[in-house]
PDB file of C-alpha atoms in Angstrom:
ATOM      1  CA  UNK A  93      19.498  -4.403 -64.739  1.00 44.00           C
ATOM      2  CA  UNK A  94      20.021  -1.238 -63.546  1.00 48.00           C
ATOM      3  CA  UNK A  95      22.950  -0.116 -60.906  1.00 51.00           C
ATOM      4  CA  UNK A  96      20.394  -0.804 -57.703  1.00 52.00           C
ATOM      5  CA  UNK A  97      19.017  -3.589 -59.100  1.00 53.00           C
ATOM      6  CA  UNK A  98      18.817  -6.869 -56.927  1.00 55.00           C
ATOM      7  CA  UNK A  99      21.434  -8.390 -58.543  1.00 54.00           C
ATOM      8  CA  UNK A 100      23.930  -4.970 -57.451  1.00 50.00           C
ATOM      9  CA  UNK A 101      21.619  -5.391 -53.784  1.00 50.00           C
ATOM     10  CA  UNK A 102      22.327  -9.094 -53.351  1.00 53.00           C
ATOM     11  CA  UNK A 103      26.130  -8.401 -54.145  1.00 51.00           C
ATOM     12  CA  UNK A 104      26.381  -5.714 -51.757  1.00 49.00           C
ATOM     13  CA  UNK A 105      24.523  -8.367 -49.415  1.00 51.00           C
ATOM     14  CA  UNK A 106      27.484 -11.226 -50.235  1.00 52.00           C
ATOM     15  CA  UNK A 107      30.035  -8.405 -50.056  1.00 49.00           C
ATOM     16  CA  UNK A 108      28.677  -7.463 -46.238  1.00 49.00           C
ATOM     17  CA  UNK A 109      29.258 -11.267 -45.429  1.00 52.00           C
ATOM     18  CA  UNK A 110      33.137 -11.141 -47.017  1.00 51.00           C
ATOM     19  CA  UNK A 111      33.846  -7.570 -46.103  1.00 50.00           C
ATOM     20  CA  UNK A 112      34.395  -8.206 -42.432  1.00 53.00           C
ATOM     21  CA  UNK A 113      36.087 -11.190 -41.503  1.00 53.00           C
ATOM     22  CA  UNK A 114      37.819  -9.412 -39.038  1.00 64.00           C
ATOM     23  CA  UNK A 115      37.234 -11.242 -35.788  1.00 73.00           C
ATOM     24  CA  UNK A 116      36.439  -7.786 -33.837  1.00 77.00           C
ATOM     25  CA  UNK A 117      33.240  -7.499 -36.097  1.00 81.00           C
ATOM     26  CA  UNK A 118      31.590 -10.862 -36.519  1.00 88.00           C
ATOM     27  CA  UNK A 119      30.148 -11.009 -32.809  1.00 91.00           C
ATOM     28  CA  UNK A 120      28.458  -7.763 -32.834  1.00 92.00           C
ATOM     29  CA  UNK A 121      27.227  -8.435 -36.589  1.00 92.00           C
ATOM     30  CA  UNK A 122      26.015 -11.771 -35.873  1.00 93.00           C
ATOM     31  CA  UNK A 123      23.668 -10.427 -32.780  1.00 95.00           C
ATOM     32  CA  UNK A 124      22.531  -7.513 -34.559  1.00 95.00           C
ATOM     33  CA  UNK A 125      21.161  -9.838 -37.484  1.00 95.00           C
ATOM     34  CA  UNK A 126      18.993 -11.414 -35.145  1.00 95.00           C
ATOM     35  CA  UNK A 127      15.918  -8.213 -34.914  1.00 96.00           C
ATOM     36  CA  UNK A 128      14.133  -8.340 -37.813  1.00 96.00           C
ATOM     37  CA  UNK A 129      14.466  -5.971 -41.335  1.00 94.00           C
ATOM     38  CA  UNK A 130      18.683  -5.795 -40.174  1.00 95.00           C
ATOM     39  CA  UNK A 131      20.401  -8.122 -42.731  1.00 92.00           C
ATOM     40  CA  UNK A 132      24.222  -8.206 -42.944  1.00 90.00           C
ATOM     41  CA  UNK A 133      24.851  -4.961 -44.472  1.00 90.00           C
ATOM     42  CA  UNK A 134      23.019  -3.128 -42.067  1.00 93.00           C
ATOM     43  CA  UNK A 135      24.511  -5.328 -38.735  1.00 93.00           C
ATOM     44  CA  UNK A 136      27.659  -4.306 -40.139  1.00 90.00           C
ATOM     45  CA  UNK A 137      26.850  -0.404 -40.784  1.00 91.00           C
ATOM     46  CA  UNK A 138      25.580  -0.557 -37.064  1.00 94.00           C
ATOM     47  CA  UNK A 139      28.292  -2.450 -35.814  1.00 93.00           C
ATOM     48  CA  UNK A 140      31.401  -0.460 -37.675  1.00 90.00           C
ATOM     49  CA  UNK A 141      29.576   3.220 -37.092  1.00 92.00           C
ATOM     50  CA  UNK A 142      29.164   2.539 -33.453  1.00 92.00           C
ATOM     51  CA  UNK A 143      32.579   1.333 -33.322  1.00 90.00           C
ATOM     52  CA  UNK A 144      31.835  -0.877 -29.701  1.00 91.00           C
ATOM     53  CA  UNK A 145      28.434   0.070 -27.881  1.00 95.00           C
ATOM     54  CA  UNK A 146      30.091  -0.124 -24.657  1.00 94.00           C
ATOM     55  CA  UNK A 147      31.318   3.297 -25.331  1.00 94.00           C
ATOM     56  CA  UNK A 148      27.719   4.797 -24.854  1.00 96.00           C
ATOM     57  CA  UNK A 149      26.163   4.367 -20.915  1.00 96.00           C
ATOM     58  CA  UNK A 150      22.551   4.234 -21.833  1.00 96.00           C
ATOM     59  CA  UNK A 151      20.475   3.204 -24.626  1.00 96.00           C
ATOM     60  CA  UNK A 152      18.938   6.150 -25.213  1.00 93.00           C
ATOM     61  CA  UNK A 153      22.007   7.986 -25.408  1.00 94.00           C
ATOM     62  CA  UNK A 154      22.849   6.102 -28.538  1.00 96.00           C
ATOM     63  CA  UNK A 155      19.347   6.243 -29.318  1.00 94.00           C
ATOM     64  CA  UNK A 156      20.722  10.403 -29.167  1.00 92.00           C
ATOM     65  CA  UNK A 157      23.948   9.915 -30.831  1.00 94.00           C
ATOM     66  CA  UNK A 158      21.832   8.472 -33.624  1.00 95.00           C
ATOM     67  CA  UNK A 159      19.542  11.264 -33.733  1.00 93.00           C
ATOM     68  CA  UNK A 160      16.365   9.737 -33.318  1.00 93.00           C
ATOM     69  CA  UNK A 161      15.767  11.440 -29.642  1.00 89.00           C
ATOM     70  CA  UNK A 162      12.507  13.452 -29.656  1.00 86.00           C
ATOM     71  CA  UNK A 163      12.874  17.316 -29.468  1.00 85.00           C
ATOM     72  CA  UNK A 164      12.172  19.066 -26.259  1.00 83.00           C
ATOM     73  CA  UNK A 165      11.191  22.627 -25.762  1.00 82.00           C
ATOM     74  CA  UNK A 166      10.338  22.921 -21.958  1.00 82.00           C
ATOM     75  CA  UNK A 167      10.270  25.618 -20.229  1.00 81.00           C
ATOM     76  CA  UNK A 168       9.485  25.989 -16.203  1.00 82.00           C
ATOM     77  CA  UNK A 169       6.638  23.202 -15.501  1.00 87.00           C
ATOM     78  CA  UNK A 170       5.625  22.929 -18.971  1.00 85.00           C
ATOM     79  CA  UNK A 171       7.039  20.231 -21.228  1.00 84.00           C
ATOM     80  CA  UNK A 172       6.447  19.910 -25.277  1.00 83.00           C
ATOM     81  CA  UNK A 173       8.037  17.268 -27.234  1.00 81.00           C
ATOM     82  CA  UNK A 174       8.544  17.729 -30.794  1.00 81.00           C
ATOM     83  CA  UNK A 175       9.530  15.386 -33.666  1.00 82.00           C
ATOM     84  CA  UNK A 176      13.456  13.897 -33.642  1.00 83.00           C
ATOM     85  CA  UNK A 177      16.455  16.057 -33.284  1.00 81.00           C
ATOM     86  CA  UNK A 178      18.466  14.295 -36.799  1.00 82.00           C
ATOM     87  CA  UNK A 179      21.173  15.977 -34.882  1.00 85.00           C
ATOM     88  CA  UNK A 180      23.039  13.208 -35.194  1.00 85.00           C
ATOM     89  CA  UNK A 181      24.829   9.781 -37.315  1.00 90.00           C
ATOM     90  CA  UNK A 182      22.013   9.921 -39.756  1.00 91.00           C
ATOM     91  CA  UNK A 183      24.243   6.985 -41.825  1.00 92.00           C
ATOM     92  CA  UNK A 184      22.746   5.198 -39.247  1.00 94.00           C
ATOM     93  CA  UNK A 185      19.812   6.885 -39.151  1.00 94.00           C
ATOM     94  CA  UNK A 186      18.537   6.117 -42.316  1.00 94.00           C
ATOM     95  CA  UNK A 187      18.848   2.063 -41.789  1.00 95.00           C
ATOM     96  CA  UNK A 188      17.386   1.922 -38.438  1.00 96.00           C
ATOM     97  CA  UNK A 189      13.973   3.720 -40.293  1.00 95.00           C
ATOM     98  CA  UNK A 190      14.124   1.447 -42.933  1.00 96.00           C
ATOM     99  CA  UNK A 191      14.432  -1.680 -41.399  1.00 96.00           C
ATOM    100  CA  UNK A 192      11.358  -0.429 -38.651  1.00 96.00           C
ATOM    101  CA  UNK A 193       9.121  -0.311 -41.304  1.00 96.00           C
ATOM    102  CA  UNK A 194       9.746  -4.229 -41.393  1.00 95.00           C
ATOM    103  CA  UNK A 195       7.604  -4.238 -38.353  1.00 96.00           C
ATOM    104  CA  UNK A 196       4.556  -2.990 -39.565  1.00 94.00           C
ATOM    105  CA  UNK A 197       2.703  -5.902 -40.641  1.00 90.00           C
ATOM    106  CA  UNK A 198       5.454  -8.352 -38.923  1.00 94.00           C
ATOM    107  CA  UNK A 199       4.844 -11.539 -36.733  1.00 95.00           C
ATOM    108  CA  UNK A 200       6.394 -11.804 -33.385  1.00 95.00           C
ATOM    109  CA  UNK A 201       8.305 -14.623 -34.134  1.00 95.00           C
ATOM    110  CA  UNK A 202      11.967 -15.044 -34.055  1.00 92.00           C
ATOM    111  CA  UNK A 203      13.799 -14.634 -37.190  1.00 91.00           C
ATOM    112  CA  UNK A 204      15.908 -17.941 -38.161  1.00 91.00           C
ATOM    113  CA  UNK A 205      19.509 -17.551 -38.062  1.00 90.00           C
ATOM    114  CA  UNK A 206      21.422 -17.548 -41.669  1.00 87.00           C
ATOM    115  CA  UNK A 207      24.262 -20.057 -42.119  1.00 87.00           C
ATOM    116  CA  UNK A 208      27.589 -19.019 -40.374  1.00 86.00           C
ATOM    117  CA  UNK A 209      25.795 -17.164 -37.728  1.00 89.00           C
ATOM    118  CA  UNK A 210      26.688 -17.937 -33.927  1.00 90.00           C
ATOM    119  CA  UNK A 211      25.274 -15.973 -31.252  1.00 94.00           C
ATOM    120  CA  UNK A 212      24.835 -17.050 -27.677  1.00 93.00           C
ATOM    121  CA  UNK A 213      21.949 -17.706 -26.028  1.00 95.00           C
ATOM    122  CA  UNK A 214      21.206 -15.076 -23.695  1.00 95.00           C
ATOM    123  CA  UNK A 215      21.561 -12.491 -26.489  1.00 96.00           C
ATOM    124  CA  UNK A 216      19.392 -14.436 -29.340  1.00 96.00           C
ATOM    125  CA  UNK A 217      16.235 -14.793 -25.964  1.00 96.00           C
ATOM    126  CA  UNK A 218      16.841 -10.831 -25.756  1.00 96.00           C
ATOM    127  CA  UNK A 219      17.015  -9.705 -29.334  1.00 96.00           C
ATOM    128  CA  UNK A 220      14.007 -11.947 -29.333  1.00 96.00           C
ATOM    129  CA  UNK A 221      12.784 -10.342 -26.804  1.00 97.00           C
ATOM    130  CA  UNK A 222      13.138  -6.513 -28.506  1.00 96.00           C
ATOM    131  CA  UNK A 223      11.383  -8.445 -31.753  1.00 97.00           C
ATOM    132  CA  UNK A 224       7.840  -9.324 -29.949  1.00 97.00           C
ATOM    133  CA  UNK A 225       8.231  -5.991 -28.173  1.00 97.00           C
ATOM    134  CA  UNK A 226       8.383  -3.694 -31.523  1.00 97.00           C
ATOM    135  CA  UNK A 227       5.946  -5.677 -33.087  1.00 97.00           C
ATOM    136  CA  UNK A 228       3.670  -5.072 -30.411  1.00 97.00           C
ATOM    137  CA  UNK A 229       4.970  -1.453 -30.344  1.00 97.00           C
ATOM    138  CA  UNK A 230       3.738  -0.957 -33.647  1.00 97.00           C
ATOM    139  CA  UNK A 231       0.674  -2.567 -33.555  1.00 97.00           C
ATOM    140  CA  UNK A 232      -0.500  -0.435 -30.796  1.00 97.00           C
ATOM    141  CA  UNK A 233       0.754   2.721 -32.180  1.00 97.00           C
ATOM    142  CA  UNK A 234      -1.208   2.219 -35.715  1.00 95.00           C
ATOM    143  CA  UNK A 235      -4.504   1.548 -33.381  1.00 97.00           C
ATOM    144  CA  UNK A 236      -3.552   4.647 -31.452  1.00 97.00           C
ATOM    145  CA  UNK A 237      -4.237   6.311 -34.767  1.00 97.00           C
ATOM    146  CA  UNK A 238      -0.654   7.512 -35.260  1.00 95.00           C
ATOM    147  CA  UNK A 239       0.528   8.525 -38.286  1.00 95.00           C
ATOM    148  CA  UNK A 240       1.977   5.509 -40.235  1.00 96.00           C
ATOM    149  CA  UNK A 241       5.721   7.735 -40.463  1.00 94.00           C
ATOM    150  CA  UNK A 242       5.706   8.741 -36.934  1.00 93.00           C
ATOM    151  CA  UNK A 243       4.961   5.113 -35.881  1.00 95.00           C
ATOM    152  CA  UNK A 244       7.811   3.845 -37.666  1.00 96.00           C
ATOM    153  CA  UNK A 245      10.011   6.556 -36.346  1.00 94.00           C
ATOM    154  CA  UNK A 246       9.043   5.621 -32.579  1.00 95.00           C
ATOM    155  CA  UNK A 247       9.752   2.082 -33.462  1.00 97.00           C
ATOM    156  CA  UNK A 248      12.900   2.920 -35.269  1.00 96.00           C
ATOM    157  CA  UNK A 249      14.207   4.492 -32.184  1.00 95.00           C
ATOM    158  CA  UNK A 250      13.294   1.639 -29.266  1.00 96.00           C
ATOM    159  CA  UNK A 251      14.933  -0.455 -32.407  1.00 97.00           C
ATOM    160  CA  UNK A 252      18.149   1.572 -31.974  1.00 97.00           C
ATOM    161  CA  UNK A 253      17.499   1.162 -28.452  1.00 97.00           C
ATOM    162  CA  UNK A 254      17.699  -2.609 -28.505  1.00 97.00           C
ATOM    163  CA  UNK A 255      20.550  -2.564 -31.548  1.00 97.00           C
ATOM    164  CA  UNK A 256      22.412  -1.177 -28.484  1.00 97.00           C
ATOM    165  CA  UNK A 257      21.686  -3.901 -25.663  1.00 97.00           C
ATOM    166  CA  UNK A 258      22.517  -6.317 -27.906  1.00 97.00           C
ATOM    167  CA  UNK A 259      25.491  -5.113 -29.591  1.00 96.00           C
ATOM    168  CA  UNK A 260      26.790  -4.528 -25.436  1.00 96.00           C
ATOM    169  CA  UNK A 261      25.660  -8.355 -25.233  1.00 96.00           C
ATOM    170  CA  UNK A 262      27.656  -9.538 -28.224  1.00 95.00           C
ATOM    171  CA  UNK A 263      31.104  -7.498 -26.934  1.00 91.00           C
ATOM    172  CA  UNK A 264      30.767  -9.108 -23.351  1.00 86.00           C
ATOM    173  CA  UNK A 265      30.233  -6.491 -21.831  1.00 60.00           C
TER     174      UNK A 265
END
């Protein structure tokens, strides 16, 4: 097979699992894995680039930090909102996009939790919560007649968005 093959993908997957043991990381990754099209790898990406979520006040100022905030150019009453800034962490970027497409054609219910994964109650009901939301998101931006792209960007960014309430959820805070 060749070097991104799914046997090199579902190493990389394994290696996600083994890579952090560390106690400081398993809480955050295990909540992030909860929204759908974020497996390990990309909880743990999240989880390690954000390095603790309590660090930013507001969703949408990771939502920022990340770089998918839209563009404004305003000027005295008017306001004009472009496309995203990508003035910002695009390795995060890249994986929040990725796993929004998930949520095109996605149902709204839960994903199952994988073996070895413990997250509290209160923070699976609310990354539950974000999961019926985006799908719904999606749904009505595709019969909005958006653009398929700049739907999944909009739902990439309330996905950072709730990547961000949960993550705060798994550190107690």
């Amino acid at each position: 097979m060749r070097p991104g093959g799914r046997r090199a993908q579902g190493r990389a997957r394994r290696e996600g699992e083994v890579a952090f043991p560390k106690p400081r990381w398993k809480p955050s990754r295990d909540a992030l894995k909860c929204p759908k099209g974020i497996d390990a790898v990309t909880a743990v990406s999240i989880a390690c680039e954000a390095d603790g979520f309590s660090r930013f006040a507001t969703a949408s100022g990771f939502a920022a930090w990340v770089g998918l905030a839209p563009s404004e150019h305003s000027g005295g009453e008017s306001q004009c909102r472009g496309g995203i800034t990508k003035a910002g962490n695009r390795h995060l970027r890249r994986p929040l996009v990725e796993a929004a497409w998930h949520y095109k054609g996605a149902s709204r219910s839960p994903k199952d939790l994988t073996k070895g994964q413990s997250v509290d109650a209160a923070t699976r009901r609310h990354a539950n919560a974000g999961v019926r939301r985006l799908v719904d998101r999606r749904r009505a931006l595709g019969e909005a007649g958006k653009r398929s792209s700049v739907a999944n960007v909009a739902v990439a960014r309330e996905l950072a968005c709730w990547c961000w309430a949960v993550g705060l959820m798994a550190e107690g805070a």
